[in-house]
Short mmCIF file of C-alpha atoms in Angstrom, two decimals:
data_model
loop_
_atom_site.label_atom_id
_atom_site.label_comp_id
_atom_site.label_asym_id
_atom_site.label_seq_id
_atom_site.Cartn_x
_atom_site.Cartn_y
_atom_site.Cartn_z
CA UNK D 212 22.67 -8.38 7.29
CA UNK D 213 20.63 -11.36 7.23
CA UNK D 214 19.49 -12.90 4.13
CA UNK D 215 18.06 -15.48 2.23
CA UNK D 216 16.32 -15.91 -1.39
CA UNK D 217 12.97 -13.91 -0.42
CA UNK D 218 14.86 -10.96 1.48
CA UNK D 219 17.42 -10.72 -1.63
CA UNK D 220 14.48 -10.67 -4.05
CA UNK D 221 13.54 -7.38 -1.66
CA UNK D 222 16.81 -6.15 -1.70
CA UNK D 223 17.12 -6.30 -5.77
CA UNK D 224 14.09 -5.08 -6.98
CA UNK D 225 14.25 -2.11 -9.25
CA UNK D 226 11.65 -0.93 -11.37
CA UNK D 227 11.33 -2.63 -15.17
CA UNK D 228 10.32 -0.64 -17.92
CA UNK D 229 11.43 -2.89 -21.01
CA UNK D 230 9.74 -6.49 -21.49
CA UNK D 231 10.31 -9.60 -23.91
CA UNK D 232 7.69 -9.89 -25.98
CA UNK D 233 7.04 -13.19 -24.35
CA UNK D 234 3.48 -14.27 -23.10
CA UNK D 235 3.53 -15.10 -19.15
CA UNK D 236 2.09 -18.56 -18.49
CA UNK D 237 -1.23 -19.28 -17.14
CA UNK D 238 0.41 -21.10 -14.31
CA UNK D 239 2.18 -18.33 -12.98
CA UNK D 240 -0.98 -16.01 -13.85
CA UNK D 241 -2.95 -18.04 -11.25
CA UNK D 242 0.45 -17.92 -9.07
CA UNK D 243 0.95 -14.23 -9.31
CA UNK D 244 -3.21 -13.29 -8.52
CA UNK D 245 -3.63 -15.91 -5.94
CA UNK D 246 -0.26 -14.74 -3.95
CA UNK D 247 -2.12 -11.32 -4.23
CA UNK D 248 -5.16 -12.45 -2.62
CA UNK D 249 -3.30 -13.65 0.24
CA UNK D 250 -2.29 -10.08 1.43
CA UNK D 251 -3.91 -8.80 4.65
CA UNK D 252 -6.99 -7.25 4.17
CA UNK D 253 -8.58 -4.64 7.45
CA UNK D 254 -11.43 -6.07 8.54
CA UNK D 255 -11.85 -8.65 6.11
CA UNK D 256 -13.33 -7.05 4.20
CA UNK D 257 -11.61 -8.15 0.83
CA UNK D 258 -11.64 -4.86 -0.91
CA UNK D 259 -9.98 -4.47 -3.46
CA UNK D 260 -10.09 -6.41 -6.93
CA UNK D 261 -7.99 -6.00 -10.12
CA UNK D 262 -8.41 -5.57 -13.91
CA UNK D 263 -6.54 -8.33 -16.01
CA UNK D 264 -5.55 -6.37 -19.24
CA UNK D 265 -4.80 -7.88 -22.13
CA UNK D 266 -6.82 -6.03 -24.73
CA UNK D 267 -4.02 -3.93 -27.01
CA UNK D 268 -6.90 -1.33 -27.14
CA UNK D 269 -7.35 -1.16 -23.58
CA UNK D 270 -3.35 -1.43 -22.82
CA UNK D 271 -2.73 1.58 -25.53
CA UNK D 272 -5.24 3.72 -23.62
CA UNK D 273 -3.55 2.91 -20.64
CA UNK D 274 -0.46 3.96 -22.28
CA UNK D 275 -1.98 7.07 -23.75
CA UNK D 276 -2.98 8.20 -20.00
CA UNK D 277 0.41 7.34 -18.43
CA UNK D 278 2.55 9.16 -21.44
CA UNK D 279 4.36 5.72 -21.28
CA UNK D 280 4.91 3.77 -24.16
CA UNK D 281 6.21 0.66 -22.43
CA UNK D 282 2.97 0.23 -20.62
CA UNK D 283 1.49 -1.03 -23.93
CA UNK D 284 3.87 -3.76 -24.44
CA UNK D 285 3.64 -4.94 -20.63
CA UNK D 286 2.82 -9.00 -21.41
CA UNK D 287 0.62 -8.98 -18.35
CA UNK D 288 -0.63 -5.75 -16.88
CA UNK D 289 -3.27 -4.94 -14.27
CA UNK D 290 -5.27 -1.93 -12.80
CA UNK D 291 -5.93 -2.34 -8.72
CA UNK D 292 -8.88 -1.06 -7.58
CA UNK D 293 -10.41 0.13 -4.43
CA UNK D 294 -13.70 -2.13 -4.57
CA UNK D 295 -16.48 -1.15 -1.74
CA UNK D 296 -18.65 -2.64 -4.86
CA UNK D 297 -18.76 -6.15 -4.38
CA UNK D 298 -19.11 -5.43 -0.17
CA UNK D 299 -22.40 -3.32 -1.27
CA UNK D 300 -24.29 -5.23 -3.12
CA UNK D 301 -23.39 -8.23 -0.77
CA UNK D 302 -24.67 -5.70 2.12
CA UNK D 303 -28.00 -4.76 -0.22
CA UNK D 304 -28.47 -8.17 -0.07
CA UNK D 305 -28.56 -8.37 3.58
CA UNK D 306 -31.16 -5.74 3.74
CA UNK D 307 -29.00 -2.85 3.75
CA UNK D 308 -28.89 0.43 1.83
CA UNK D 309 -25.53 1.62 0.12
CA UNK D 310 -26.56 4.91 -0.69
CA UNK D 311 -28.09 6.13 2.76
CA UNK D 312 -25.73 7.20 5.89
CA UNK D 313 -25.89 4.00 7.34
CA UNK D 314 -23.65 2.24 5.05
CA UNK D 315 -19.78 3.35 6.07
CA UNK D 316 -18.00 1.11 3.42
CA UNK D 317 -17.81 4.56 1.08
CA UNK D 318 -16.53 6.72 4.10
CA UNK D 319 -12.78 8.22 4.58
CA UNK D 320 -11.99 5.54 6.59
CA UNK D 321 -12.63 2.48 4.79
CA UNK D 322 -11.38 4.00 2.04
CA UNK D 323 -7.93 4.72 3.30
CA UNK D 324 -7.73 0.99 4.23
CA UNK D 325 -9.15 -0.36 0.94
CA UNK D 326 -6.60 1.30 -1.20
CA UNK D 327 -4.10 0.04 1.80
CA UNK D 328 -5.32 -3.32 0.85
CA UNK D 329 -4.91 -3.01 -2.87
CA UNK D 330 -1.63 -1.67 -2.52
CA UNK D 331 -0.75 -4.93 -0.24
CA UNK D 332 -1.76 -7.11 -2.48
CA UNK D 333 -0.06 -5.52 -5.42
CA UNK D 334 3.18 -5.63 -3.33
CA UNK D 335 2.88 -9.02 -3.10
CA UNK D 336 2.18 -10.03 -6.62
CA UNK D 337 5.11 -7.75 -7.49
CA UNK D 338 7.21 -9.85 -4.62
CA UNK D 339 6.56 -12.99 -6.60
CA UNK D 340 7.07 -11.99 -10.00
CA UNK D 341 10.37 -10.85 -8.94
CA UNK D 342 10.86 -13.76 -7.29
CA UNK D 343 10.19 -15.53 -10.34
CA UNK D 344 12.55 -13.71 -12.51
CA UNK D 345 10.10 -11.49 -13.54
CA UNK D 346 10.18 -7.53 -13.95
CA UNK D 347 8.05 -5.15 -12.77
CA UNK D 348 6.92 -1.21 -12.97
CA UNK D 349 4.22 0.31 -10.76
CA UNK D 350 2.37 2.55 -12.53
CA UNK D 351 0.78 5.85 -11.09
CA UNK D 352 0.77 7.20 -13.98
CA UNK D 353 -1.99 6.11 -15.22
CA UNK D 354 -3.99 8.23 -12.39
CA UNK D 355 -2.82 11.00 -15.24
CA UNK D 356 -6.57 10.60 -16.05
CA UNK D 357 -8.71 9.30 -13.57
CA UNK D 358 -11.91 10.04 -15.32
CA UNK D 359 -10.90 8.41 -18.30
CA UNK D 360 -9.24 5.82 -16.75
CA UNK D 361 -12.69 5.15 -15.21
CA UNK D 362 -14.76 4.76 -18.14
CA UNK D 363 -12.26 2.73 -19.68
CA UNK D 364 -12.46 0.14 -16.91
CA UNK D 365 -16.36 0.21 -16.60
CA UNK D 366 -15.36 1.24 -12.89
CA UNK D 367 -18.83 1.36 -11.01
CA UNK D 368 -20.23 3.07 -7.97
CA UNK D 369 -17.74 2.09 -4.77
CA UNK D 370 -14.86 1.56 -6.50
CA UNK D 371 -11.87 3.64 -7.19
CA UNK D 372 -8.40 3.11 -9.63
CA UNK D 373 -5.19 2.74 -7.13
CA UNK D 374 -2.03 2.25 -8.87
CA UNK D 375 -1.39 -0.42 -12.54
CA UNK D 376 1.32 -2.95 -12.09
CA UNK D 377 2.79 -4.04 -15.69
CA UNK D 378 4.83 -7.04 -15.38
CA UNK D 379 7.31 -9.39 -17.69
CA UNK D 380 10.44 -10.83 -18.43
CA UNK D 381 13.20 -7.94 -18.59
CA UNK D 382 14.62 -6.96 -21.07
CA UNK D 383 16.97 -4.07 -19.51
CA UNK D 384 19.38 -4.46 -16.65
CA UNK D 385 18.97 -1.15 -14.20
CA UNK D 386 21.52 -0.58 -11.66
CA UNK D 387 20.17 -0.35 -8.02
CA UNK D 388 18.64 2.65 -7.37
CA UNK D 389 20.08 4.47 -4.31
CA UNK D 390 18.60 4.87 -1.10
CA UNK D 391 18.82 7.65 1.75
CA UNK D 392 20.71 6.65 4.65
CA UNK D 393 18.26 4.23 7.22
CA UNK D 394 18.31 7.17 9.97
CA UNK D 395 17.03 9.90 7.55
CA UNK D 396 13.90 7.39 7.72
CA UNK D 397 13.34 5.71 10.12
CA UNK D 398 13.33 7.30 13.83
CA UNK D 399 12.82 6.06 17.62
CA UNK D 400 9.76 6.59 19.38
CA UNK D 401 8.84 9.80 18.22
CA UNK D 402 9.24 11.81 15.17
CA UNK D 403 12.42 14.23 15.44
CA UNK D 404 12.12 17.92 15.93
CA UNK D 405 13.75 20.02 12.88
CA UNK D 406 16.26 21.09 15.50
CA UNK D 407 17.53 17.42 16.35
CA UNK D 408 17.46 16.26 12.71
CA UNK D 409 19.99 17.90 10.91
CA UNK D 410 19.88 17.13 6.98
CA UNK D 411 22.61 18.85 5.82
CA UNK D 412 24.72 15.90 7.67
CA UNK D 413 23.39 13.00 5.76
CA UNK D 414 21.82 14.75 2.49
CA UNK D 415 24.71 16.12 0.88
CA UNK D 416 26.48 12.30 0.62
CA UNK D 417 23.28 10.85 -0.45
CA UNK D 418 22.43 14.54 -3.12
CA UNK D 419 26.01 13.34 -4.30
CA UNK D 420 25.19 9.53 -4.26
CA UNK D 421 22.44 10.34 -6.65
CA UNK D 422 23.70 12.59 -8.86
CA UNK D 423 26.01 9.54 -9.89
CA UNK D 424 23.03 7.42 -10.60
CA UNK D 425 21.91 6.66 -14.68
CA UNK D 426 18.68 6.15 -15.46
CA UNK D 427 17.78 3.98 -18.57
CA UNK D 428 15.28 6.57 -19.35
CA UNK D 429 18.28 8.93 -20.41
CA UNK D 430 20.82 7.40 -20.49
CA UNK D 431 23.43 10.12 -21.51
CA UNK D 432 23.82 11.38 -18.49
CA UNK D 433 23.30 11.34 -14.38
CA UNK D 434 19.82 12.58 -12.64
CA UNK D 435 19.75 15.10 -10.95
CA UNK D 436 20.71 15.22 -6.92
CA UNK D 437 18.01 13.72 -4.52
CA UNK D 438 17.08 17.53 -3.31
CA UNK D 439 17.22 19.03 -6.71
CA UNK D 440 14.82 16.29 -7.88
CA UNK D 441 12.92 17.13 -4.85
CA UNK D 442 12.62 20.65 -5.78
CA UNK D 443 11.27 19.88 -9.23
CA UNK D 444 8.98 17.55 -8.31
CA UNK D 445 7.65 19.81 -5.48
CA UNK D 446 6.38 22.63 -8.41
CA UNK D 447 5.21 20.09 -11.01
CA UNK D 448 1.23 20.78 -12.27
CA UNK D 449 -0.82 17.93 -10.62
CA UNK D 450 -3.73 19.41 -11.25
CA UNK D 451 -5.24 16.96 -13.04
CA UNK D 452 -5.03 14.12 -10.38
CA UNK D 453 -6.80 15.49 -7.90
CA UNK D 454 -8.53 12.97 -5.58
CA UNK D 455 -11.74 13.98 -4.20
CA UNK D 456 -14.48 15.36 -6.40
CA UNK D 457 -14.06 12.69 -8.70
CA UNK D 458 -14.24 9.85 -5.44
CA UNK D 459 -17.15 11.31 -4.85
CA UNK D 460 -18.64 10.53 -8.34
CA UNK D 461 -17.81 7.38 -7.72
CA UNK D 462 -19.94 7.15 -4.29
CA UNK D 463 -17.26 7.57 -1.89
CA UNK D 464 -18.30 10.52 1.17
CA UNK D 465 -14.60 11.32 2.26
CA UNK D 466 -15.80 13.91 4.19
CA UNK D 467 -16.87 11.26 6.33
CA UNK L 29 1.00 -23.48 -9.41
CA UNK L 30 4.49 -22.13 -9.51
CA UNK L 31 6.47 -22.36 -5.97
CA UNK L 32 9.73 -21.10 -4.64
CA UNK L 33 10.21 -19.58 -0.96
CA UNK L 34 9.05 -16.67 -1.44
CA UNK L 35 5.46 -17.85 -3.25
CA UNK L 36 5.19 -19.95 -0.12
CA UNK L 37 6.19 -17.06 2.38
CA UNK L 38 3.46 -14.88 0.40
CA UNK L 39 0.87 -17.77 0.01
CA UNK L 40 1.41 -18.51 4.36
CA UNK L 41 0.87 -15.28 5.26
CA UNK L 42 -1.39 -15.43 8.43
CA UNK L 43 -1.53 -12.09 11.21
CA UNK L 44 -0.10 -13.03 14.49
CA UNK L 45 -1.32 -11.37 16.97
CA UNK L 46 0.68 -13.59 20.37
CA UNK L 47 3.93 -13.07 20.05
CA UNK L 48 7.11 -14.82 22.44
CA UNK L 49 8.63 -12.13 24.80
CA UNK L 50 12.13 -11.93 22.80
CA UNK L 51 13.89 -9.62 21.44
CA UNK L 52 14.51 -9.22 17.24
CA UNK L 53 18.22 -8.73 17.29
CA UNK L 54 19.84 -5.64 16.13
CA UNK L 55 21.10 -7.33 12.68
CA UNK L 56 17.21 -8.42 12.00
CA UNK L 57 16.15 -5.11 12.60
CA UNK L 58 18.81 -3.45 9.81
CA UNK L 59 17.45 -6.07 7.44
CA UNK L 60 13.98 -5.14 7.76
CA UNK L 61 14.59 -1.56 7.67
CA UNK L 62 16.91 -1.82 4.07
CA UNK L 63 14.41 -3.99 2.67
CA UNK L 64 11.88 -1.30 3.54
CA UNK L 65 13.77 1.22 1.67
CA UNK L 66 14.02 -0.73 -1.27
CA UNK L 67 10.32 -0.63 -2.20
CA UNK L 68 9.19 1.37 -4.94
CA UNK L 69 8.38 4.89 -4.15
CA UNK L 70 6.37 6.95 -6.76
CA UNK L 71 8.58 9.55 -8.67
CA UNK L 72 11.42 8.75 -6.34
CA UNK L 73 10.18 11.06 -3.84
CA UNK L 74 11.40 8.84 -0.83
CA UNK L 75 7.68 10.26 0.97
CA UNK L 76 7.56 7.65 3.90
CA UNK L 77 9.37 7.91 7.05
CA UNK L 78 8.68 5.02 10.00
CA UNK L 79 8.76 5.07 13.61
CA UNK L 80 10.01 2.32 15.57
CA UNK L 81 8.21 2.15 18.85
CA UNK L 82 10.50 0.26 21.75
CA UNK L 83 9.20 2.91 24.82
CA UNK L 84 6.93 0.91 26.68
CA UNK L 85 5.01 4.15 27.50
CA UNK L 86 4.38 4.56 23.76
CA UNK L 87 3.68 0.91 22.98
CA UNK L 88 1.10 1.39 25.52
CA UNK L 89 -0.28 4.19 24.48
CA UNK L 90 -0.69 2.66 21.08
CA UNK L 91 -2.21 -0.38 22.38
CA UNK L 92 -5.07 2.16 24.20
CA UNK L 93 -5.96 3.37 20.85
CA UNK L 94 -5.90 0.19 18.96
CA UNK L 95 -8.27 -1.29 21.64
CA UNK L 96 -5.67 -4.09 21.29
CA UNK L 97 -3.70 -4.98 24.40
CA UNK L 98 -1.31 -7.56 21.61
CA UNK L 99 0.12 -4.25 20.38
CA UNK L 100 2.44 -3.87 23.91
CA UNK L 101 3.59 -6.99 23.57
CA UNK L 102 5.30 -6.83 20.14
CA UNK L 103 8.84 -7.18 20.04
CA UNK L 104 9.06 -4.56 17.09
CA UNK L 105 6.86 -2.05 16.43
CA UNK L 106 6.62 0.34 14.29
CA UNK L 107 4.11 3.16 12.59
CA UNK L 108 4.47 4.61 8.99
CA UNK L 109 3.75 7.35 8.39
CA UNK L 110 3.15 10.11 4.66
CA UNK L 111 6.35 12.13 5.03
CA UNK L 112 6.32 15.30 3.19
CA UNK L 113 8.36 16.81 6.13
CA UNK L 114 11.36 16.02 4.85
CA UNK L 115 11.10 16.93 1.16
CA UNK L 116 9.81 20.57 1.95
CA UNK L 117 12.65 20.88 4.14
CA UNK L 118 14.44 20.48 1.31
CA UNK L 119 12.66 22.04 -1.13
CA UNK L 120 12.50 24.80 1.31
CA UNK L 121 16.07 25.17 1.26
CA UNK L 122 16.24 25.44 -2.13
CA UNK L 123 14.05 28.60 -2.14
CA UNK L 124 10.60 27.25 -2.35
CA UNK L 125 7.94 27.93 0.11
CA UNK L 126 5.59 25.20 1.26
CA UNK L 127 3.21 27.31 2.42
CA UNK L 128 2.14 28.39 -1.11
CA UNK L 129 0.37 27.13 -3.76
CA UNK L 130 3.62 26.47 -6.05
CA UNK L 131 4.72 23.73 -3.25
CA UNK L 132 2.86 20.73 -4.59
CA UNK L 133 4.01 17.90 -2.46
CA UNK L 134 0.81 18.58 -0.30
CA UNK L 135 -1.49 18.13 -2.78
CA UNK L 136 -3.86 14.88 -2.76
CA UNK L 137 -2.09 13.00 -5.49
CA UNK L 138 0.81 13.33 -3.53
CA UNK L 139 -0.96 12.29 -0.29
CA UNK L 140 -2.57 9.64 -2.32
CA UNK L 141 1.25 8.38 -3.82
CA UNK L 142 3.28 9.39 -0.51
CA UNK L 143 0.53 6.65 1.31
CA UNK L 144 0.95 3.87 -1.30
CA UNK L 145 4.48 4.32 -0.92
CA UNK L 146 4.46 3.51 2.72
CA UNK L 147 2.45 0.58 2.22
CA UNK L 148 4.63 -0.56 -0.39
CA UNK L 149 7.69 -0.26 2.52
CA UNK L 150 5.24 -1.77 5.01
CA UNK L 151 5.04 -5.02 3.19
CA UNK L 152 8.23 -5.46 1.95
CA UNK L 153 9.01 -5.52 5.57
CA UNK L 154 6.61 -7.57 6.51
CA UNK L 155 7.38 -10.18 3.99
CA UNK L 156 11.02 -10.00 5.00
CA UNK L 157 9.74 -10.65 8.69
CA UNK L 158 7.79 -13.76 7.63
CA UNK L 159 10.70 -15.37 5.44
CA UNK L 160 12.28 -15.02 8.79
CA UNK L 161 9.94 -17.20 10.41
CA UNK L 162 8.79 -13.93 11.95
CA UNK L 163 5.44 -13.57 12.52
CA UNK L 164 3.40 -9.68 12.03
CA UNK L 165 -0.04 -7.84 12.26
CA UNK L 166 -0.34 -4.84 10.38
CA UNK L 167 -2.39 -2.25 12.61
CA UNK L 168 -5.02 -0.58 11.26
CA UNK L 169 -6.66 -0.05 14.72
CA UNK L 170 -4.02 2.92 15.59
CA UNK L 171 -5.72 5.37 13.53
CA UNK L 172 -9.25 5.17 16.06
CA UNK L 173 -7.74 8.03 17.18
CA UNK L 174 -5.97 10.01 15.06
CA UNK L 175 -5.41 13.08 16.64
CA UNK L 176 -3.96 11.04 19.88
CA UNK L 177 -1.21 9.51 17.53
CA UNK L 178 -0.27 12.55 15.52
CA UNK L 179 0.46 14.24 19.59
CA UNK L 180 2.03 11.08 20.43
CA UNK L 181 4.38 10.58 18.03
CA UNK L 182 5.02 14.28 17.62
CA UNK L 183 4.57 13.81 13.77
CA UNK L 184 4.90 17.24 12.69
CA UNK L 185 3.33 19.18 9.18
CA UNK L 186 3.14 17.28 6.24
CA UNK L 187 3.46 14.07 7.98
CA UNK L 188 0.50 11.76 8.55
CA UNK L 189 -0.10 8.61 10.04
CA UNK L 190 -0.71 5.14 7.57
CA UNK L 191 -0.35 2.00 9.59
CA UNK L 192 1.52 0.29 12.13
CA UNK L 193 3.27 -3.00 12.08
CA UNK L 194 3.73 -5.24 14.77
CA UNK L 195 6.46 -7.70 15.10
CA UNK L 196 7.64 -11.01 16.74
CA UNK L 197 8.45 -14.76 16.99
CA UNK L 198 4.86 -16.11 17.02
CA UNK L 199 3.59 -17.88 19.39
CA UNK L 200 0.18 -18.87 18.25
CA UNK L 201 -0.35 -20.90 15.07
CA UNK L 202 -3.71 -19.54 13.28
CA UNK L 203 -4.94 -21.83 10.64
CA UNK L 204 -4.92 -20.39 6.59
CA UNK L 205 -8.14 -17.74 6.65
CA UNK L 206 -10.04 -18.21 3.87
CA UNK L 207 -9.90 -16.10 0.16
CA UNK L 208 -12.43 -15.57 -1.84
CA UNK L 209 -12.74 -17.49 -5.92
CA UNK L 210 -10.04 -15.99 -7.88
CA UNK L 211 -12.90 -14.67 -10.54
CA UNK L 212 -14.64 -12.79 -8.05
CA UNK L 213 -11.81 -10.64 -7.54
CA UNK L 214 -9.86 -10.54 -10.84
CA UNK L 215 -11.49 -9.36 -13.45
CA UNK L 216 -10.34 -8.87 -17.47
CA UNK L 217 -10.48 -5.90 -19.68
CA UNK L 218 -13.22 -4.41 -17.54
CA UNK L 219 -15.05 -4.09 -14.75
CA UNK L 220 -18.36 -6.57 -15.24
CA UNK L 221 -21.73 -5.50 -14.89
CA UNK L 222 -24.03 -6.53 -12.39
CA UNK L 223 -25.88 -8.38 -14.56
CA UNK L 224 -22.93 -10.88 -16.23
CA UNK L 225 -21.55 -10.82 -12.29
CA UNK L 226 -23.55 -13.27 -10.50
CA UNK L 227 -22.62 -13.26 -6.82
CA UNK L 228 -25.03 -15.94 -6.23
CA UNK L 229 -23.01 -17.98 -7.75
CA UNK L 230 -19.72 -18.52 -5.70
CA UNK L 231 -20.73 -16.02 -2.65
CA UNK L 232 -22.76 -19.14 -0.86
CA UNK L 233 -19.64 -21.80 -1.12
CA UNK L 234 -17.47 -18.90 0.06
CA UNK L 235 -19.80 -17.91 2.32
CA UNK L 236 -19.88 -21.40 3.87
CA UNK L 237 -16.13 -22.13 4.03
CA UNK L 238 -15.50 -18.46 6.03
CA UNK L 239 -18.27 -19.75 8.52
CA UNK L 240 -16.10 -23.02 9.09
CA UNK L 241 -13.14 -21.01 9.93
CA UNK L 242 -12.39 -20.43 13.93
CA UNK L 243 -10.70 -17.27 14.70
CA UNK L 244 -7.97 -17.54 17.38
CA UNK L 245 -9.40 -14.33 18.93
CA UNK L 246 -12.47 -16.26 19.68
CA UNK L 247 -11.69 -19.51 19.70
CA UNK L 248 -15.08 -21.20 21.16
CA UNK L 249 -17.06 -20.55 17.82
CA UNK L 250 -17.08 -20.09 14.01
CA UNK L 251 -16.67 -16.65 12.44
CA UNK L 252 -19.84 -15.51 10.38
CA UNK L 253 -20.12 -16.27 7.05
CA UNK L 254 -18.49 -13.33 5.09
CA UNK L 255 -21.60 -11.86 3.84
CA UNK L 256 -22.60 -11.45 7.79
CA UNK L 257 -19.47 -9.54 8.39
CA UNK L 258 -19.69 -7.58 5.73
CA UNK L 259 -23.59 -6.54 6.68
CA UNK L 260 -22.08 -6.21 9.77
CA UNK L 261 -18.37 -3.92 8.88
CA UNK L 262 -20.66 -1.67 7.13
CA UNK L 263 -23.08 -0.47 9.66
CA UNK L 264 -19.75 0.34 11.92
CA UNK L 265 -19.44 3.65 13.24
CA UNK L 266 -16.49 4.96 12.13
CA UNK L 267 -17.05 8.54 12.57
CA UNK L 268 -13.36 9.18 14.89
CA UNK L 269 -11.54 8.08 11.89
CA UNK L 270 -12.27 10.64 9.33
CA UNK L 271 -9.53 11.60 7.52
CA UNK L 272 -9.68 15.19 5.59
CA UNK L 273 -10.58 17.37 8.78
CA UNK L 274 -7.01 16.23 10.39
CA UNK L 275 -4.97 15.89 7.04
CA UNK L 276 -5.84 19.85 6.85
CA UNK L 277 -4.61 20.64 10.07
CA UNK L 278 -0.79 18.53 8.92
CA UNK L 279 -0.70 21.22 6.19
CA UNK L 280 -2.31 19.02 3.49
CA UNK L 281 -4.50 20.50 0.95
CA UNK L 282 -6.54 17.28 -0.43
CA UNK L 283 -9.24 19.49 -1.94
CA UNK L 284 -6.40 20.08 -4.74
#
């Protein structure tokens, strides 16, 4: 393999969920959000932005929706948003009406791409704070409650909550979580038919591989095999989370 | 600000779109692909797959729905894709059916997760590429026609197409596009009003410093000032690129 400092900052990164209680710098703040803002963006179009939060009451709710403690005591934690806002009222001001058909900043499409661009950019600000000897946890979670997690934020018309990225110094040492073998994801010029892509000759090893991992979270004993997890996760309730009525309180026409 | 290699990898980051007619050797490609596989991935559900495009015919093809002859040309290519495939396989196996309502995995949460997660792979690859001295464009332009790439990559049910990525030595040197003021696109504790959100403020400045910037991809003149591209993005027809319609037909149920 070929390596140097960035690629073994890729190669290491596992997911933090315990932080010093140590206040990240201002420096590396401005570091952290301007590395972010470098991240490709389709079209230009720049949309995206993220909540900063610091306010214990907002990070508690945050840690209320998400069922996860540790997301309270994240030193610097922020929500990304999908953020057609900004682009409409900049397009208003040119004369142009966000709520009529002619507007295509709140379709499918653009959509897609602006939570594509969020999710850039947050990859990159996670990149550096690793880099930096920093920890971080994406956070999905708290999507538990999208409604709420709207109000909380003040989220207006055009924009949309993506994923929270909580960030600090660690304060837990997780092993490297395992990874399927490269050809059970990645293929050649087409995607393989069932009948050429035999699991059962890779999964088992990597089921077993698994099975021998610990996860902080409980510690006493090993998780579960990759397909066992898979069949859990496959029934669990997500009821809650679904995506489209609510993006369309928000403005967005994803039938479009 | 803070530096190290990777802040300056991150804070470099231009899209090359020339790229020298050479090969990425075999050991660069295995280092890409790992690093991939290390990003996060929401409930360790593994929901990305990627396929690496080295058949000219397919490159070609590719390039014909991009509108963007560059996308033949590149060295590596590849297109991620939402892979669900793969986990009801193996949820299937162990006695759950996906076509019911108890298989989850299709839901739009999932979608939603199962796309951020290939994004997160995309640019850990892509940041791996530039420590290289590699040079990348991520492709957005693919998905003009959806249906097209779904047939041409054979990407069967609960797959769906998220980006492409092209690859190469560059051979072009675009200068630094502009980024907007930090403040307009972090924001703390909330999402401001209109009213304590001035755009007038830092929009003309930013306005004027995007107008100054010359685009290799049409080198003779300035690009407009970002409010005129965003007047202009947002009129675009982007009526092929609707998403729900096709995600129905790859088995995905995003109304739940």
């Amino acid at each position: 393999m070929v390596t140097n400092a960035t690629i073994e900052t890729l190669l290491n990164r596992r997911s933090i969920r315990k932080f010093k209680d140590e206040a990240i710098d201002a420096d590396t703040v401005a570091t952290l959000e301007t590395v972010a803002q470098r991240a490709a963006s389709s079209q230009f179009l720049n949309d995206w932005s993220a909540i900063r939060v610091s306010d214990p009451a907002v990070k508690a709710k945050l840690a209320e929706f998400g069922h996860q403690p540790y997301i309270a005591t994240a030193p610097l934690l922020y929500v990304f948003v999908i953020d057609e806002h900004r682009n409409a009222r900049i397009a208003e001001s040119k004369g142009i009406d966000p709520a009529g058909d002619d507007f295509k900043l709140k379709t499918s499409y653009r959509f897609t791409q602006a939570q594509n661009d969020a999710v850039l950019a947050l990859h990159a600000m996670e990149t550096a704070a690793y880099s930096l000897g920093l920890g971080c946890v994406i956070l999905g979670s708290i999507l538990n409650d999208i409604n709420g997690l709207i109000d909380l934020l003040n989220l207006p018309e055009y924009t949309y909550p993506v994923l929270g990225l909580a960030i600090g110094k660690p304060d837990q040492e997780p092993t490297l979580k395992p990874r399927m073998p490269r050809t059970m994801q990645f293929f050649e010029n087409t995607y393989p038919a069932d009948s050429e892509n035999d699991l059962s000759e890779a999964l088992p090893a990597f089921d077993a591989e698994v099975h021998q991992y610990y996860d902080l979270r409980q510690a006493d004993r090993p998780v579960d095999a990759f397909s066992d997890q898979i069949a859990t996760v496959s029934g669990q309730d997500v009821s809650g989370k679904t995506l489209l009525d609510k993006a369309a309180a928000q403005g967005f026409t994803l039938d479009k």
